[in-house]
């Protein structure tokens, strides 16, 4: 069912649960994995062994970087090693970090962003041997591998919003039931 939610058309199942994924494992297009999550990795610039706490996606400078999920922007600025960095707070203790950006999107600390919004562009600021996105996924402060972490399910509609969804989708539901009835009768 298509239903307008927070000013956008979104898709829900019949019980009011969003069909979209809550997070993107790869918040960038036209990129390839150049370094995986690895607790003991030799750093390509420093040459020392230290944990790689995220996934690197190699891409051309200027490639847009997307918000992995709906969030509030909790940091926009420079972080040692990661250069131009954005951190998003998705609620329920989940945060994501995006490093080495060449420049930022239009969002400031405190802004709300929707999944897929451009929060910055690929670059190689900080300690980077080439243009790439360094992407981290943290649950309650603990780094998790974005490629394998079990993503939380998106919250279903509740309360008044669920009642509105039911009212708005009632005609389509009735039509589905009619079609179903015709098919059963034809058997
Ligand atoms: Zn990295």
PDB file of C-alpha atoms and ligand atoms in Angstrom:
ATOM      1  CA  UNK A   1       0.000   0.000   0.000  1.00  0.00           C
ATOM      2  CA  UNK A   2       1.306   3.425  -0.920  1.00  0.00           C
ATOM      3  CA  UNK A   3       0.697   5.921   1.860  1.00  0.00           C
ATOM      4  CA  UNK A   4       1.924   9.458   2.483  1.00  0.00           C
ATOM      5  CA  UNK A   5       3.972   9.515   5.669  1.00  0.00           C
ATOM      6  CA  UNK A   6       5.954  12.549   6.935  1.00  0.00           C
ATOM      7  CA  UNK A   7       5.172  14.293   3.651  1.00  0.00           C
ATOM      8  CA  UNK A   8       6.600  11.502   1.459  1.00  0.00           C
ATOM      9  CA  UNK A   9       5.024   8.598  -0.427  1.00  0.00           C
ATOM     10  CA  UNK A  10       6.146   5.407   1.265  1.00  0.00           C
ATOM     11  CA  UNK A  11       5.146   1.757   0.924  1.00  0.00           C
ATOM     12  CA  UNK A  12       3.703  -0.351   3.748  1.00  0.00           C
ATOM     13  CA  UNK A  13       2.435  -3.880   4.140  1.00  0.00           C
ATOM     14  CA  UNK A  14      -1.239  -4.384   5.006  1.00  0.00           C
ATOM     15  CA  UNK A  15      -0.515  -4.195   8.751  1.00  0.00           C
ATOM     16  CA  UNK A  16       1.193  -0.793   8.476  1.00  0.00           C
ATOM     17  CA  UNK A  17       4.828  -1.940   8.577  1.00  0.00           C
ATOM     18  CA  UNK A  18       7.172  -0.030   6.239  1.00  0.00           C
ATOM     19  CA  UNK A  19       8.510  -2.091   3.331  1.00  0.00           C
ATOM     20  CA  UNK A  20      11.740  -0.123   3.053  1.00  0.00           C
ATOM     21  CA  UNK A  21      14.873  -1.296   4.803  1.00  0.00           C
ATOM     22  CA  UNK A  22      15.729   0.639   7.968  1.00  0.00           C
ATOM     23  CA  UNK A  23      19.412   0.970   6.940  1.00  0.00           C
ATOM     24  CA  UNK A  24      21.540   0.752   3.817  1.00  0.00           C
ATOM     25  CA  UNK A  25      24.616  -1.472   4.050  1.00  0.00           C
ATOM     26  CA  UNK A  26      26.144   0.468   1.155  1.00  0.00           C
ATOM     27  CA  UNK A  27      25.146   4.158   1.353  1.00  0.00           C
ATOM     28  CA  UNK A  28      26.769   5.009  -1.973  1.00  0.00           C
ATOM     29  CA  UNK A  29      26.291   4.091  -5.628  1.00  0.00           C
ATOM     30  CA  UNK A  30      28.958   3.418  -8.244  1.00  0.00           C
ATOM     31  CA  UNK A  31      31.456   2.179  -5.662  1.00  0.00           C
ATOM     32  CA  UNK A  32      33.303  -1.020  -4.785  1.00  0.00           C
ATOM     33  CA  UNK A  33      34.392  -2.400  -1.434  1.00  0.00           C
ATOM     34  CA  UNK A  34      38.092  -1.616  -1.074  1.00  0.00           C
ATOM     35  CA  UNK A  35      38.549  -2.612   2.581  1.00  0.00           C
ATOM     36  CA  UNK A  36      36.371  -4.684   4.893  1.00  0.00           C
ATOM     37  CA  UNK A  37      35.671  -4.537   8.614  1.00  0.00           C
ATOM     38  CA  UNK A  38      38.751  -6.081  10.211  1.00  0.00           C
ATOM     39  CA  UNK A  39      39.838  -6.048  13.877  1.00  0.00           C
ATOM     40  CA  UNK A  40      43.540  -6.376  12.831  1.00  0.00           C
ATOM     41  CA  UNK A  41      44.460  -4.577   9.675  1.00  0.00           C
ATOM     42  CA  UNK A  42      47.668  -2.973   8.511  1.00  0.00           C
ATOM     43  CA  UNK A  43      46.831   0.677   7.988  1.00  0.00           C
ATOM     44  CA  UNK A  44      47.487   1.608   4.313  1.00  0.00           C
ATOM     45  CA  UNK A  45      48.932   5.016   5.200  1.00  0.00           C
ATOM     46  CA  UNK A  46      50.455   4.541   8.667  1.00  0.00           C
ATOM     47  CA  UNK A  47      51.716   0.981   8.031  1.00  0.00           C
ATOM     48  CA  UNK A  48      50.809  -0.005  11.604  1.00  0.00           C
ATOM     49  CA  UNK A  49      48.373  -2.752  12.600  1.00  0.00           C
ATOM     50  CA  UNK A  50      45.138  -1.404  13.974  1.00  0.00           C
ATOM     51  CA  UNK A  51      41.457  -2.211  13.796  1.00  0.00           C
ATOM     52  CA  UNK A  52      39.526  -1.183  10.735  1.00  0.00           C
ATOM     53  CA  UNK A  53      36.173  -0.427  12.317  1.00  0.00           C
ATOM     54  CA  UNK A  54      34.162   0.117   9.172  1.00  0.00           C
ATOM     55  CA  UNK A  55      33.917  -0.633   5.472  1.00  0.00           C
ATOM     56  CA  UNK A  56      35.677   1.376   2.755  1.00  0.00           C
ATOM     57  CA  UNK A  57      33.951   2.016  -0.544  1.00  0.00           C
ATOM     58  CA  UNK A  58      36.262   3.273  -3.269  1.00  0.00           C
ATOM     59  CA  UNK A  59      34.578   5.747  -5.609  1.00  0.00           C
ATOM     60  CA  UNK A  60      35.374   8.814  -7.633  1.00  0.00           C
ATOM     61  CA  UNK A  61      35.867  12.126  -5.842  1.00  0.00           C
ATOM     62  CA  UNK A  62      32.519  13.925  -5.687  1.00  0.00           C
ATOM     63  CA  UNK A  63      30.336  10.773  -5.697  1.00  0.00           C
ATOM     64  CA  UNK A  64      27.292  11.529  -3.485  1.00  0.00           C
ATOM     65  CA  UNK A  65      27.143   9.834  -0.064  1.00  0.00           C
ATOM     66  CA  UNK A  66      23.668   8.993   1.251  1.00  0.00           C
ATOM     67  CA  UNK A  67      22.232   8.900   4.760  1.00  0.00           C
ATOM     68  CA  UNK A  68      21.973   5.158   5.509  1.00  0.00           C
ATOM     69  CA  UNK A  69      18.688   5.656   7.347  1.00  0.00           C
ATOM     70  CA  UNK A  70      16.384   8.344   8.703  1.00  0.00           C
ATOM     71  CA  UNK A  71      18.362  10.256  11.327  1.00  0.00           C
ATOM     72  CA  UNK A  72      19.326  13.415  13.132  1.00  0.00           C
ATOM     73  CA  UNK A  73      22.752  14.847  12.205  1.00  0.00           C
ATOM     74  CA  UNK A  74      24.891  14.681  15.345  1.00  0.00           C
ATOM     75  CA  UNK A  75      28.259  15.817  13.917  1.00  0.00           C
ATOM     76  CA  UNK A  76      29.501  17.691  10.849  1.00  0.00           C
ATOM     77  CA  UNK A  77      33.173  18.646  10.905  1.00  0.00           C
ATOM     78  CA  UNK A  78      36.766  17.450  10.976  1.00  0.00           C
ATOM     79  CA  UNK A  79      37.841  14.305  12.827  1.00  0.00           C
ATOM     80  CA  UNK A  80      41.484  13.277  13.119  1.00  0.00           C
ATOM     81  CA  UNK A  81      42.274  10.626  10.532  1.00  0.00           C
ATOM     82  CA  UNK A  82      38.779  10.693   9.054  1.00  0.00           C
ATOM     83  CA  UNK A  83      39.011  14.262   7.705  1.00  0.00           C
ATOM     84  CA  UNK A  84      35.639  15.775   6.830  1.00  0.00           C
ATOM     85  CA  UNK A  85      33.200  13.581   8.713  1.00  0.00           C
ATOM     86  CA  UNK A  86      29.448  13.310   9.294  1.00  0.00           C
ATOM     87  CA  UNK A  87      27.886  11.301  12.131  1.00  0.00           C
ATOM     88  CA  UNK A  88      24.177  10.443  12.104  1.00  0.00           C
ATOM     89  CA  UNK A  89      22.088   9.414  15.110  1.00  0.00           C
ATOM     90  CA  UNK A  90      19.295   7.036  14.084  1.00  0.00           C
ATOM     91  CA  UNK A  91      17.801   6.636  17.561  1.00  0.00           C
ATOM     92  CA  UNK A  92      17.647   3.424  19.616  1.00  0.00           C
ATOM     93  CA  UNK A  93      21.426   3.653  20.139  1.00  0.00           C
ATOM     94  CA  UNK A  94      22.375   3.289  16.463  1.00  0.00           C
ATOM     95  CA  UNK A  95      24.810   5.739  14.861  1.00  0.00           C
ATOM     96  CA  UNK A  96      26.619   5.797  11.508  1.00  0.00           C
ATOM     97  CA  UNK A  97      29.812   7.635  10.535  1.00  0.00           C
ATOM     98  CA  UNK A  98      30.981   8.750   7.081  1.00  0.00           C
ATOM     99  CA  UNK A  99      34.606   9.842   6.642  1.00  0.00           C
ATOM    100  CA  UNK A 100      37.117  11.361   4.179  1.00  0.00           C
ATOM    101  CA  UNK A 101      34.486  13.575   2.482  1.00  0.00           C
ATOM    102  CA  UNK A 102      35.653  16.183  -0.044  1.00  0.00           C
ATOM    103  CA  UNK A 103      32.729  18.394   0.965  1.00  0.00           C
ATOM    104  CA  UNK A 104      29.557  18.273   3.018  1.00  0.00           C
ATOM    105  CA  UNK A 105      25.922  18.261   1.913  1.00  0.00           C
ATOM    106  CA  UNK A 106      23.584  21.023   3.016  1.00  0.00           C
ATOM    107  CA  UNK A 107      22.771  19.536   6.445  1.00  0.00           C
ATOM    108  CA  UNK A 108      23.964  21.051   9.732  1.00  0.00           C
ATOM    109  CA  UNK A 109      24.332  19.489  13.160  1.00  0.00           C
ATOM    110  CA  UNK A 110      20.819  18.974  14.525  1.00  0.00           C
ATOM    111  CA  UNK A 111      19.135  18.697  11.083  1.00  0.00           C
ATOM    112  CA  UNK A 112      16.776  15.811  10.344  1.00  0.00           C
ATOM    113  CA  UNK A 113      17.705  13.767   7.286  1.00  0.00           C
ATOM    114  CA  UNK A 114      15.758  11.098   5.422  1.00  0.00           C
ATOM    115  CA  UNK A 115      17.261   7.839   4.209  1.00  0.00           C
ATOM    116  CA  UNK A 116      18.972   8.450   0.865  1.00  0.00           C
ATOM    117  CA  UNK A 117      19.535  12.197   1.360  1.00  0.00           C
ATOM    118  CA  UNK A 118      22.950  13.404   0.173  1.00  0.00           C
ATOM    119  CA  UNK A 119      24.969  14.237   3.280  1.00  0.00           C
ATOM    120  CA  UNK A 120      28.323  14.739   1.551  1.00  0.00           C
ATOM    121  CA  UNK A 121      30.637  13.761  -1.295  1.00  0.00           C
ATOM    122  CA  UNK A 122      33.489  11.276  -1.592  1.00  0.00           C
ATOM    123  CA  UNK A 123      36.997  12.619  -1.107  1.00  0.00           C
ATOM    124  CA  UNK A 124      40.276  11.724   0.583  1.00  0.00           C
ATOM    125  CA  UNK A 125      40.531  14.210   3.446  1.00  0.00           C
ATOM    126  CA  UNK A 126      42.307  12.965   6.575  1.00  0.00           C
ATOM    127  CA  UNK A 127      44.472   9.842   6.310  1.00  0.00           C
ATOM    128  CA  UNK A 128      43.444   8.271   3.000  1.00  0.00           C
ATOM    129  CA  UNK A 129      45.506   6.782   0.176  1.00  0.00           C
ATOM    130  CA  UNK A 130      42.791   7.454  -2.414  1.00  0.00           C
ATOM    131  CA  UNK A 131      39.220   8.736  -2.673  1.00  0.00           C
ATOM    132  CA  UNK A 132      36.816   6.523  -0.718  1.00  0.00           C
ATOM    133  CA  UNK A 133      33.993   6.535   1.785  1.00  0.00           C
ATOM    134  CA  UNK A 134      34.840   5.134   5.216  1.00  0.00           C
ATOM    135  CA  UNK A 135      31.529   3.945   6.682  1.00  0.00           C
ATOM    136  CA  UNK A 136      30.996   2.852  10.301  1.00  0.00           C
ATOM    137  CA  UNK A 137      27.953   1.359  11.978  1.00  0.00           C
ATOM    138  CA  UNK A 138      27.700   1.499  15.774  1.00  0.00           C
ATOM    139  CA  UNK A 139      25.099  -0.084  18.030  1.00  0.00           C
ATOM    140  CA  UNK A 140      25.123   1.274  21.591  1.00  0.00           C
ATOM    141  CA  UNK A 141      28.693   2.496  21.086  1.00  0.00           C
ATOM    142  CA  UNK A 142      30.042  -0.833  19.734  1.00  0.00           C
ATOM    143  CA  UNK A 143      31.375  -0.974  16.171  1.00  0.00           C
ATOM    144  CA  UNK A 144      29.587  -3.564  14.054  1.00  0.00           C
ATOM    145  CA  UNK A 145      30.315  -4.750  10.516  1.00  0.00           C
ATOM    146  CA  UNK A 146      27.822  -2.865   8.293  1.00  0.00           C
ATOM    147  CA  UNK A 147      27.856  -5.764   5.819  1.00  0.00           C
ATOM    148  CA  UNK A 148      26.784  -8.432   8.315  1.00  0.00           C
ATOM    149  CA  UNK A 149      25.085  -6.682  11.260  1.00  0.00           C
ATOM    150  CA  UNK A 150      21.435  -7.650  11.710  1.00  0.00           C
ATOM    151  CA  UNK A 151      19.564  -4.504  10.777  1.00  0.00           C
ATOM    152  CA  UNK A 152      16.709  -3.522  13.078  1.00  0.00           C
ATOM    153  CA  UNK A 153      13.259  -3.627  11.490  1.00  0.00           C
ATOM    154  CA  UNK A 154      11.697  -0.239  10.760  1.00  0.00           C
ATOM    155  CA  UNK A 155       9.073   0.836  13.291  1.00  0.00           C
ATOM    156  CA  UNK A 156       5.473   0.061  12.256  1.00  0.00           C
ATOM    157  CA  UNK A 157       2.824   2.781  12.242  1.00  0.00           C
ATOM    158  CA  UNK A 158       1.052   3.099  15.598  1.00  0.00           C
ATOM    159  CA  UNK A 159      -1.788   4.998  17.275  1.00  0.00           C
ATOM    160  CA  UNK A 160      -3.340   7.885  15.377  1.00  0.00           C
ATOM    161  CA  UNK A 161      -0.956   7.375  12.427  1.00  0.00           C
ATOM    162  CA  UNK A 162      -2.049   3.724  12.096  1.00  0.00           C
ATOM    163  CA  UNK A 163      -5.711   4.798  12.261  1.00  0.00           C
ATOM    164  CA  UNK A 164      -5.064   7.322   9.445  1.00  0.00           C
ATOM    165  CA  UNK A 165      -3.284   4.628   7.415  1.00  0.00           C
ATOM    166  CA  UNK A 166      -6.259   2.259   7.840  1.00  0.00           C
ATOM    167  CA  UNK A 167      -8.744   4.965   6.819  1.00  0.00           C
ATOM    168  CA  UNK A 168      -6.657   6.019   3.808  1.00  0.00           C
ATOM    169  CA  UNK A 169      -6.126   2.474   2.575  1.00  0.00           C
ATOM    170  CA  UNK A 170      -9.651   1.152   3.339  1.00  0.00           C
ATOM    171  CA  UNK A 171     -10.994   1.663  -0.226  1.00  0.00           C
ATOM    172  CA  UNK A 172      -8.041  -0.206  -1.760  1.00  0.00           C
ATOM    173  CA  UNK A 173      -8.367  -2.960   0.863  1.00  0.00           C
ATOM    174  CA  UNK A 174     -12.084  -3.340   0.069  1.00  0.00           C
ATOM    175  CA  UNK A 175     -11.224  -3.586  -3.624  1.00  0.00           C
ATOM    176  CA  UNK A 176      -8.601  -6.264  -2.925  1.00  0.00           C
ATOM    177  CA  UNK A 177     -11.166  -8.257  -0.953  1.00  0.00           C
ATOM    178  CA  UNK A 178     -13.685  -7.956  -3.814  1.00  0.00           C
ATOM    179  CA  UNK A 179     -11.129  -9.198  -6.352  1.00  0.00           C
ATOM    180  CA  UNK A 180     -10.242 -12.036  -4.003  1.00  0.00           C
ATOM    181  CA  UNK A 181     -13.964 -12.906  -3.666  1.00  0.00           C
ATOM    182  CA  UNK A 182     -14.440 -12.959  -7.442  1.00  0.00           C
ATOM    183  CA  UNK A 183     -11.430 -15.245  -7.838  1.00  0.00           C
ATOM    184  CA  UNK A 184     -12.700 -17.640  -5.163  1.00  0.00           C
ATOM    185  CA  UNK A 185     -16.209 -17.660  -6.700  1.00  0.00           C
ATOM    186  CA  UNK A 186     -14.728 -18.453 -10.128  1.00  0.00           C
ATOM    187  CA  UNK A 187     -13.063 -21.640  -8.869  1.00  0.00           C
TER     188      UNK A 187
HETATM  189 ZN1  LIG B   1      38.179   2.875   6.403  1.00  0.00          ZN
END
